mmCIF file of C-alpha atoms and ligand atoms in Angstrom:
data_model
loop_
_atom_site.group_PDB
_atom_site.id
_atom_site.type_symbol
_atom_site.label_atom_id
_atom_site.label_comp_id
_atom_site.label_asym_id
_atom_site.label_seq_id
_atom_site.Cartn_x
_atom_site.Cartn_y
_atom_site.Cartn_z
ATOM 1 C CA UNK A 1 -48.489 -24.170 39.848
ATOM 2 C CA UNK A 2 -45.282 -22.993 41.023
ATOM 3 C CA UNK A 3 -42.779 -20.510 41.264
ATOM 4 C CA UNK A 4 -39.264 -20.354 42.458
ATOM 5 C CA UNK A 5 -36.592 -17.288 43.659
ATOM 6 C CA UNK A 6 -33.004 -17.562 44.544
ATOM 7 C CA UNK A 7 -32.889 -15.612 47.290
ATOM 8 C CA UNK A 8 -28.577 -15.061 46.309
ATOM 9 C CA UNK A 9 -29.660 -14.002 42.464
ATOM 10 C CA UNK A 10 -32.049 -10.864 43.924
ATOM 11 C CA UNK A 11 -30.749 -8.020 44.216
ATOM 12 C CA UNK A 12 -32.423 -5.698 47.038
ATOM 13 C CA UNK A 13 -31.545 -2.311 44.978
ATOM 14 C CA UNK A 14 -35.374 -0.192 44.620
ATOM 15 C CA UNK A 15 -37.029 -2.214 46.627
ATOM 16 C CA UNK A 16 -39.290 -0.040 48.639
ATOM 17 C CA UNK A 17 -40.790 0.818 44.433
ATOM 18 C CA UNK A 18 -40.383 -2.822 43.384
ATOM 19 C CA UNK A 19 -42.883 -3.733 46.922
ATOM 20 C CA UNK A 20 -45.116 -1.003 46.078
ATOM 21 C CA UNK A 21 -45.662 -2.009 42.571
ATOM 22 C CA UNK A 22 -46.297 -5.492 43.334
ATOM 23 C CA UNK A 23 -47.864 -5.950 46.758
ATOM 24 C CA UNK A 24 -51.234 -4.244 47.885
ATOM 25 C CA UNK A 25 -51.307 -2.144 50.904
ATOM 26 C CA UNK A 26 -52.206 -4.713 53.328
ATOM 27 C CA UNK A 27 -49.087 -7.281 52.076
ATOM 28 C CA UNK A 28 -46.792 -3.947 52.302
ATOM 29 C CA UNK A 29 -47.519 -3.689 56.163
ATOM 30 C CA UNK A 30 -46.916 -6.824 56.423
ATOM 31 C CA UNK A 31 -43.789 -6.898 54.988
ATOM 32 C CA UNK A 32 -42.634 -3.977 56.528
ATOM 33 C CA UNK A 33 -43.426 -5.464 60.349
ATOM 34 C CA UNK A 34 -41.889 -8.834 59.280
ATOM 35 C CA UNK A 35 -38.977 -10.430 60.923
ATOM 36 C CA UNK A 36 -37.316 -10.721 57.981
ATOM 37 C CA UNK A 37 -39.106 -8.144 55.266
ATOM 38 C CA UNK A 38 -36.868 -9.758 52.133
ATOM 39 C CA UNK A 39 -38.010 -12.648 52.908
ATOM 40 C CA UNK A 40 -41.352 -11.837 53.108
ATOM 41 C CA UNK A 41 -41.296 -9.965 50.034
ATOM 42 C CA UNK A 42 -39.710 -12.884 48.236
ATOM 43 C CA UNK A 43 -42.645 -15.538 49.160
ATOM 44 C CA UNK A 44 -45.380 -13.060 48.518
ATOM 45 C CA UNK A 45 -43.999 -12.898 45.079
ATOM 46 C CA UNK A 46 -43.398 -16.321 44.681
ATOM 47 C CA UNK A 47 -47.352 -16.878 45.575
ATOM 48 C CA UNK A 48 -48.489 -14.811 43.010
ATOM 49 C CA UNK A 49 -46.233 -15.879 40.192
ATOM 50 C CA UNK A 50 -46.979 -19.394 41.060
ATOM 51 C CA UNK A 51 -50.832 -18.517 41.215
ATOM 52 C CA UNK A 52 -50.371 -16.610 38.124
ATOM 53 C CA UNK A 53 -49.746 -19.934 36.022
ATOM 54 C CA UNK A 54 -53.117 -21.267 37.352
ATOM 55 C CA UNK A 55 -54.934 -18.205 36.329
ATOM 56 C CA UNK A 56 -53.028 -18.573 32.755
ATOM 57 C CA UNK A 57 -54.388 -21.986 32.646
ATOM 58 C CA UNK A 58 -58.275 -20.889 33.443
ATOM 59 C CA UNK A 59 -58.318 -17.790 31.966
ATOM 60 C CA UNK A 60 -55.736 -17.675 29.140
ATOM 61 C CA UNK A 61 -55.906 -13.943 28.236
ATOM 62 C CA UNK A 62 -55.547 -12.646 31.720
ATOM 63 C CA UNK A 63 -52.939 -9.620 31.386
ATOM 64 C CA UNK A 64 -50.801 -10.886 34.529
ATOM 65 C CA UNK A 65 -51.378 -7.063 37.657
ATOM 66 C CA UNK A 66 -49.367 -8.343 41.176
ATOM 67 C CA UNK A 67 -51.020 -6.475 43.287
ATOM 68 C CA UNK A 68 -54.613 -8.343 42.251
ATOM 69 C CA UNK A 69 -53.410 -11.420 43.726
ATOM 70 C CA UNK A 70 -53.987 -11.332 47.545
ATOM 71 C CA UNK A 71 -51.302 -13.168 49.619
ATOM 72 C CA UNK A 72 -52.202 -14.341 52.976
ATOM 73 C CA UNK A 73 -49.042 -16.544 54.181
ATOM 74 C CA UNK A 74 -51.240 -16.763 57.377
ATOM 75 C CA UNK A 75 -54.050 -19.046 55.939
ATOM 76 C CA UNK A 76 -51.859 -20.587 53.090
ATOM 77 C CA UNK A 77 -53.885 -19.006 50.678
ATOM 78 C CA UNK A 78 -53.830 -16.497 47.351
ATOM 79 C CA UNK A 79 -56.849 -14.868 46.179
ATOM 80 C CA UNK A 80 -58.041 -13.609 43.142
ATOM 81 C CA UNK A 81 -61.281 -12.202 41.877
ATOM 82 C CA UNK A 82 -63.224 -15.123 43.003
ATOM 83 C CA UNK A 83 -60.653 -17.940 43.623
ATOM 84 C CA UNK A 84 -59.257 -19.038 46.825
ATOM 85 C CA UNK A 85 -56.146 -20.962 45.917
ATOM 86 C CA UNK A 86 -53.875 -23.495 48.387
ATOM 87 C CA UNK A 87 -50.845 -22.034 48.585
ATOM 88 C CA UNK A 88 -47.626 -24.528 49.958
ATOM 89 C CA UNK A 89 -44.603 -22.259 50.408
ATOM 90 C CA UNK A 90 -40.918 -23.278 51.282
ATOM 91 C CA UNK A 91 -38.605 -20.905 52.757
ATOM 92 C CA UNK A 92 -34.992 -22.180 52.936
ATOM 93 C CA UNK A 93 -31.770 -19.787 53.443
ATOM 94 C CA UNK A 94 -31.474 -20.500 49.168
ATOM 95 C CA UNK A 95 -34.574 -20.654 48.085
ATOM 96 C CA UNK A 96 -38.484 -19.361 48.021
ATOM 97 C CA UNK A 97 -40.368 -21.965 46.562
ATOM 98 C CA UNK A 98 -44.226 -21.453 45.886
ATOM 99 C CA UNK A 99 -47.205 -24.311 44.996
ATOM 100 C CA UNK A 100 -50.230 -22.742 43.994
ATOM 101 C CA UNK A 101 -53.607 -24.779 42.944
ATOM 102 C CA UNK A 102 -57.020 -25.097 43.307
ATOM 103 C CA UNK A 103 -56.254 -28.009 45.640
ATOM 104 C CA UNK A 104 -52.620 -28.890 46.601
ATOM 105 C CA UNK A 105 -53.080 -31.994 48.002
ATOM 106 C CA UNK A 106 -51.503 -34.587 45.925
ATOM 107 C CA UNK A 107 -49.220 -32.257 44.537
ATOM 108 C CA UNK A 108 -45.884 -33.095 44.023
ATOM 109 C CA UNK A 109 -42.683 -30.748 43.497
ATOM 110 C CA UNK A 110 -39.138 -30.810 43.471
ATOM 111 C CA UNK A 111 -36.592 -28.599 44.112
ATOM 112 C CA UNK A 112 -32.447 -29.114 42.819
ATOM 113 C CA UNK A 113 -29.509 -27.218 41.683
ATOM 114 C CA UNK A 114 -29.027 -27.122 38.025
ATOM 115 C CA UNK A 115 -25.989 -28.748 36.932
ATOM 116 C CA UNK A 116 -22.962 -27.156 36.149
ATOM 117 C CA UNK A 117 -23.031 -25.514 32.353
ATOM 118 C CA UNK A 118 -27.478 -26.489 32.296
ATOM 119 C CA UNK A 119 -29.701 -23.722 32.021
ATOM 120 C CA UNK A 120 -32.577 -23.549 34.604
ATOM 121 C CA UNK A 121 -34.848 -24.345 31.524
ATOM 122 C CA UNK A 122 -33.344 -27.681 30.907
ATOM 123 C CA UNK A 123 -32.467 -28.776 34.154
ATOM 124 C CA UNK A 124 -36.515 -27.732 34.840
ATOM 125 C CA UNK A 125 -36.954 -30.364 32.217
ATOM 126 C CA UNK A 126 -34.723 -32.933 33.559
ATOM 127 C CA UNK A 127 -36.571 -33.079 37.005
ATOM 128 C CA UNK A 128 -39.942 -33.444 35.752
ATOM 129 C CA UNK A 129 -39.218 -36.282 33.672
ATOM 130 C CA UNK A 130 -37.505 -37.655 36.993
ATOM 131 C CA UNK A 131 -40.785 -37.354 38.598
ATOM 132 C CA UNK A 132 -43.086 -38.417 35.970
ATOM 133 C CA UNK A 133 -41.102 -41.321 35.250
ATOM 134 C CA UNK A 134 -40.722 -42.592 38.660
ATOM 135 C CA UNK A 135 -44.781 -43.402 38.702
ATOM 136 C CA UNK A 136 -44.282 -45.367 35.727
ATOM 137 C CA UNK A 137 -43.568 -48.896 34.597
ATOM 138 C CA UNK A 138 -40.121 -49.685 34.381
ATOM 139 C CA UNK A 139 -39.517 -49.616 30.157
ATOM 140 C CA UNK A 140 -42.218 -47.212 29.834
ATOM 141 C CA UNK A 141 -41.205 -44.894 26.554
ATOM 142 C CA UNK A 142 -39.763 -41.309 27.602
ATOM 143 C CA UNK A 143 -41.772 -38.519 28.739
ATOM 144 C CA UNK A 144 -41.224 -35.207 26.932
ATOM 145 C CA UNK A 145 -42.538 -31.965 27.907
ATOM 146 C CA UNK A 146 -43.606 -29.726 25.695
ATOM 147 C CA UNK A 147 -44.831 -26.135 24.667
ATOM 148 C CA UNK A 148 -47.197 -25.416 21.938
ATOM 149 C CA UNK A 149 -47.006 -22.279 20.691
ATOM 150 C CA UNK A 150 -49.738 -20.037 21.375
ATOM 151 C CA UNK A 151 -49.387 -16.441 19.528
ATOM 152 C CA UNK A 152 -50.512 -13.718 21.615
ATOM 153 C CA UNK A 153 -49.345 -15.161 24.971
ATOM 154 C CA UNK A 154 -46.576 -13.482 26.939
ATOM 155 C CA UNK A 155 -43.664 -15.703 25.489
ATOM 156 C CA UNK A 156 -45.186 -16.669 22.297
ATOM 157 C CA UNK A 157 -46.119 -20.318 23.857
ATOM 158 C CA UNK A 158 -48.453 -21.879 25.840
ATOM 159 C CA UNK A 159 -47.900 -23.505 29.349
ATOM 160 C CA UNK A 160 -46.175 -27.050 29.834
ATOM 161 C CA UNK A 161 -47.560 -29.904 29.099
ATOM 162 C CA UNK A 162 -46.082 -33.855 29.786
ATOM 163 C CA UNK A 163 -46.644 -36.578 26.848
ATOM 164 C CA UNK A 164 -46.118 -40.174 27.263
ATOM 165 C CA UNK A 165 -45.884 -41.499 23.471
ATOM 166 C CA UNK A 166 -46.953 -38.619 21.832
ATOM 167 C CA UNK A 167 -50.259 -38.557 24.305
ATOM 168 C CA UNK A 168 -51.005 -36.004 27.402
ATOM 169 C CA UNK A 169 -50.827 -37.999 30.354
ATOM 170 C CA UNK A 170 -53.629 -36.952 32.956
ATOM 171 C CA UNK A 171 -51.484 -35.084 34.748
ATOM 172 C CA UNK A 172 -50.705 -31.089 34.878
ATOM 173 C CA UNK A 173 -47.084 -30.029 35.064
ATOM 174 C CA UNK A 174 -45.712 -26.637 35.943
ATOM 175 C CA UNK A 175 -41.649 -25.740 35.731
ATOM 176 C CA UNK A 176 -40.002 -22.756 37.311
ATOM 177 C CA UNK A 177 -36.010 -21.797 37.125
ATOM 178 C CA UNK A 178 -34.181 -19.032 38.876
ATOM 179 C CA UNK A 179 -30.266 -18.734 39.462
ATOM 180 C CA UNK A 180 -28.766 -21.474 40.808
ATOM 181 C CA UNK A 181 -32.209 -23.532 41.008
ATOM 182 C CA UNK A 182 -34.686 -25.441 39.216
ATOM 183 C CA UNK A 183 -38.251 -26.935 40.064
ATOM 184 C CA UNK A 184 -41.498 -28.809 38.368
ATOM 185 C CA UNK A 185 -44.527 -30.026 40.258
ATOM 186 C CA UNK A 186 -46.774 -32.220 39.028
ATOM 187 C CA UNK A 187 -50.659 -32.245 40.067
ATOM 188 C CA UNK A 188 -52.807 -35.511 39.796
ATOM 189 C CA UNK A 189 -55.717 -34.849 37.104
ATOM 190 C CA UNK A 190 -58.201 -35.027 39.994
ATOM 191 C CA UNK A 191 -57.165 -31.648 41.272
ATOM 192 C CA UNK A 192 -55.652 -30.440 37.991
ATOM 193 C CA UNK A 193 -56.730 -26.730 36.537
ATOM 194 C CA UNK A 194 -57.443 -28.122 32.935
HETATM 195 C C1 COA B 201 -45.350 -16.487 33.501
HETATM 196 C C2 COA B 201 -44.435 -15.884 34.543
HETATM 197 C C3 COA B 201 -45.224 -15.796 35.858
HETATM 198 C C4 COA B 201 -43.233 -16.837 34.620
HETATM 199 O O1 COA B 201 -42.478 -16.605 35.728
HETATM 200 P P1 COA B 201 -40.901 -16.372 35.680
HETATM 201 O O2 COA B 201 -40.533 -16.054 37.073
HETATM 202 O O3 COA B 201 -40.550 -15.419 34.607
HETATM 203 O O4 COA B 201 -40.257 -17.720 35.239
HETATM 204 P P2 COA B 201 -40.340 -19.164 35.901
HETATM 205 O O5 COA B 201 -39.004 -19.749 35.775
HETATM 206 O O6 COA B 201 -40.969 -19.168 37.254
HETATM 207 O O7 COA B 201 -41.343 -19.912 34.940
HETATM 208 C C5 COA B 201 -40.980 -20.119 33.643
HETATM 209 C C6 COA B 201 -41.642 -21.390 33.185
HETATM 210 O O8 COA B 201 -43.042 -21.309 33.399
HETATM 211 C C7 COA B 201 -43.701 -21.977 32.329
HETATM 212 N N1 COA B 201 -44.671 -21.043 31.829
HETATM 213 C C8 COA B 201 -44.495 -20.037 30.975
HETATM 214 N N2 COA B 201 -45.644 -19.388 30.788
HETATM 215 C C9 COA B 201 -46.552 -20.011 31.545
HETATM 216 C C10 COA B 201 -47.928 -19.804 31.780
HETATM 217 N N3 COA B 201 -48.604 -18.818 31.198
HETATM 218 N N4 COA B 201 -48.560 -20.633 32.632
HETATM 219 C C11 COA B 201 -47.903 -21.634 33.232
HETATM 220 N N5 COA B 201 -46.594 -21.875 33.058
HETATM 221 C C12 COA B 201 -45.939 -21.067 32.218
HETATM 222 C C13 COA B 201 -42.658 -22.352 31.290
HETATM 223 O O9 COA B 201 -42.424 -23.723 31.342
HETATM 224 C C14 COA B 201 -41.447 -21.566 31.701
HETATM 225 O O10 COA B 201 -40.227 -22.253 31.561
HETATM 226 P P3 COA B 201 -39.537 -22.418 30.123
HETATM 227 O O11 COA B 201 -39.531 -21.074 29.515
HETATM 228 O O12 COA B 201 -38.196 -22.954 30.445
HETATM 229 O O13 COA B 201 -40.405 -23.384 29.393
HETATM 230 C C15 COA B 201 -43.893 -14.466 34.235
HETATM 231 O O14 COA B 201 -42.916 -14.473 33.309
HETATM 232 C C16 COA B 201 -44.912 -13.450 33.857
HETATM 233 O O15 COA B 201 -45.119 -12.559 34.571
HETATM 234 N N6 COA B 201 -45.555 -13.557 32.683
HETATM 235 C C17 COA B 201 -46.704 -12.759 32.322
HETATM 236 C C18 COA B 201 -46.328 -11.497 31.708
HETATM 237 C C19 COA B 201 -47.570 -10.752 31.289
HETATM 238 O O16 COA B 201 -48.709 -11.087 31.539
HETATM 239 N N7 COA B 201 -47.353 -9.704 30.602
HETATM 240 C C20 COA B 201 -48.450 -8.925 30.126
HETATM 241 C C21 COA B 201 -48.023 -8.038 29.047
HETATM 242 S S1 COA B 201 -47.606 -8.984 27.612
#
């Protein structure tokens, strides 16, 4: 599933707590010694957002601790307890941008600017329908995402999920928004977590 930062919305103030609190000793070394620690710090914490929303998917009442999910940037890979997750990261001068899933292959994602006065949310929204739609027939009926609520969970409601007349389609969908940016990915049902 993903994540996304805007590297121009972060502020650096606290950091050296912030790293601490997030990142286990190993991943603080290595973020220290990097060429470019914020940005190290920035897609180590994209991973394991982006692998928390898998975990949320297999184990729904996971309480969501950083510093159990191992980064290793090296070997494109995030582990926790048992798992071994794929891990696609992009690093541009705007933007960390994390894929996490069982398998990535197949994945897609997408990464834009939300539109002037749209809220990450929405413009979230916007691009996965893009996606979806473009592997459907032409005329298909829209796509909607939704959120069903799920008491209990962090926000009240349960991850996203894509319907094609009022039916899942075999799919799973993740969103992200931060600052000036908005993503989605979509994984084929082969390799989806549910
Ligand atoms: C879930 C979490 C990783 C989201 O990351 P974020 O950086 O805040 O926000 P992002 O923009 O990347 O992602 C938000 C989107 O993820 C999706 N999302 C929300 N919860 C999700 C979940 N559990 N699994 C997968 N996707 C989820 C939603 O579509 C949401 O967008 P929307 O609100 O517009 O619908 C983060 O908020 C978090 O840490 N939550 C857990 C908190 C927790 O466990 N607290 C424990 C004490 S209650």
């Amino acid at each position: 599933m993903i994540d996304l930062a805007d590297l121009e919305a972060i502020g650096g103030a606290g950091r050296a707590r912030f790293v601490a609190r997030v990142c286990d000793e190993r991943e603080q070394e290595l973020i220290a010694l990097a060429p470019d620690p914020h940005l190290a710090l920035w897609s180590h914490f994209a991973a394991k957002e982006a692998a928390f929303k898998v975990v949320a998917k297999l184990r729904p009442d996971t309480i969501f601790a950083h510093r159990l999910f191992h980064v290793d940037l090296t070997a494109d890979l995030v582990l926790w307890t048992e798992f071994a997750f794929d891990l696609r990261l992009a690093v541009t001068p705007d933007y960390v941008h994390a894929v996490v899933a069982i398998v990535t292959d197949g994945c897609r994602s997408t990464v834009a600017a939300c539109a002037a006065g749209e809220s990450g949310s929405s413009a979230a929204r916007r691009l996965l329908c893009g996606l979806l739609a473009s592997s459907q027939a032409p005329g298909t009926e829209p796509i909607t995402i939704v959120r069903d609520p799920s008491p209990g969970s962090w926000d009240g409601f349960a991850p996203p999920r894509a319907l094609l007349a009022g039916k899942r389609l075999p799919v799973d969908v993740s969103l992200s928004h931060h600052g000036r940016f908005a993503a989605c990915a979509v994984v084929p049902a082969t390799a989806a977590e549910t």
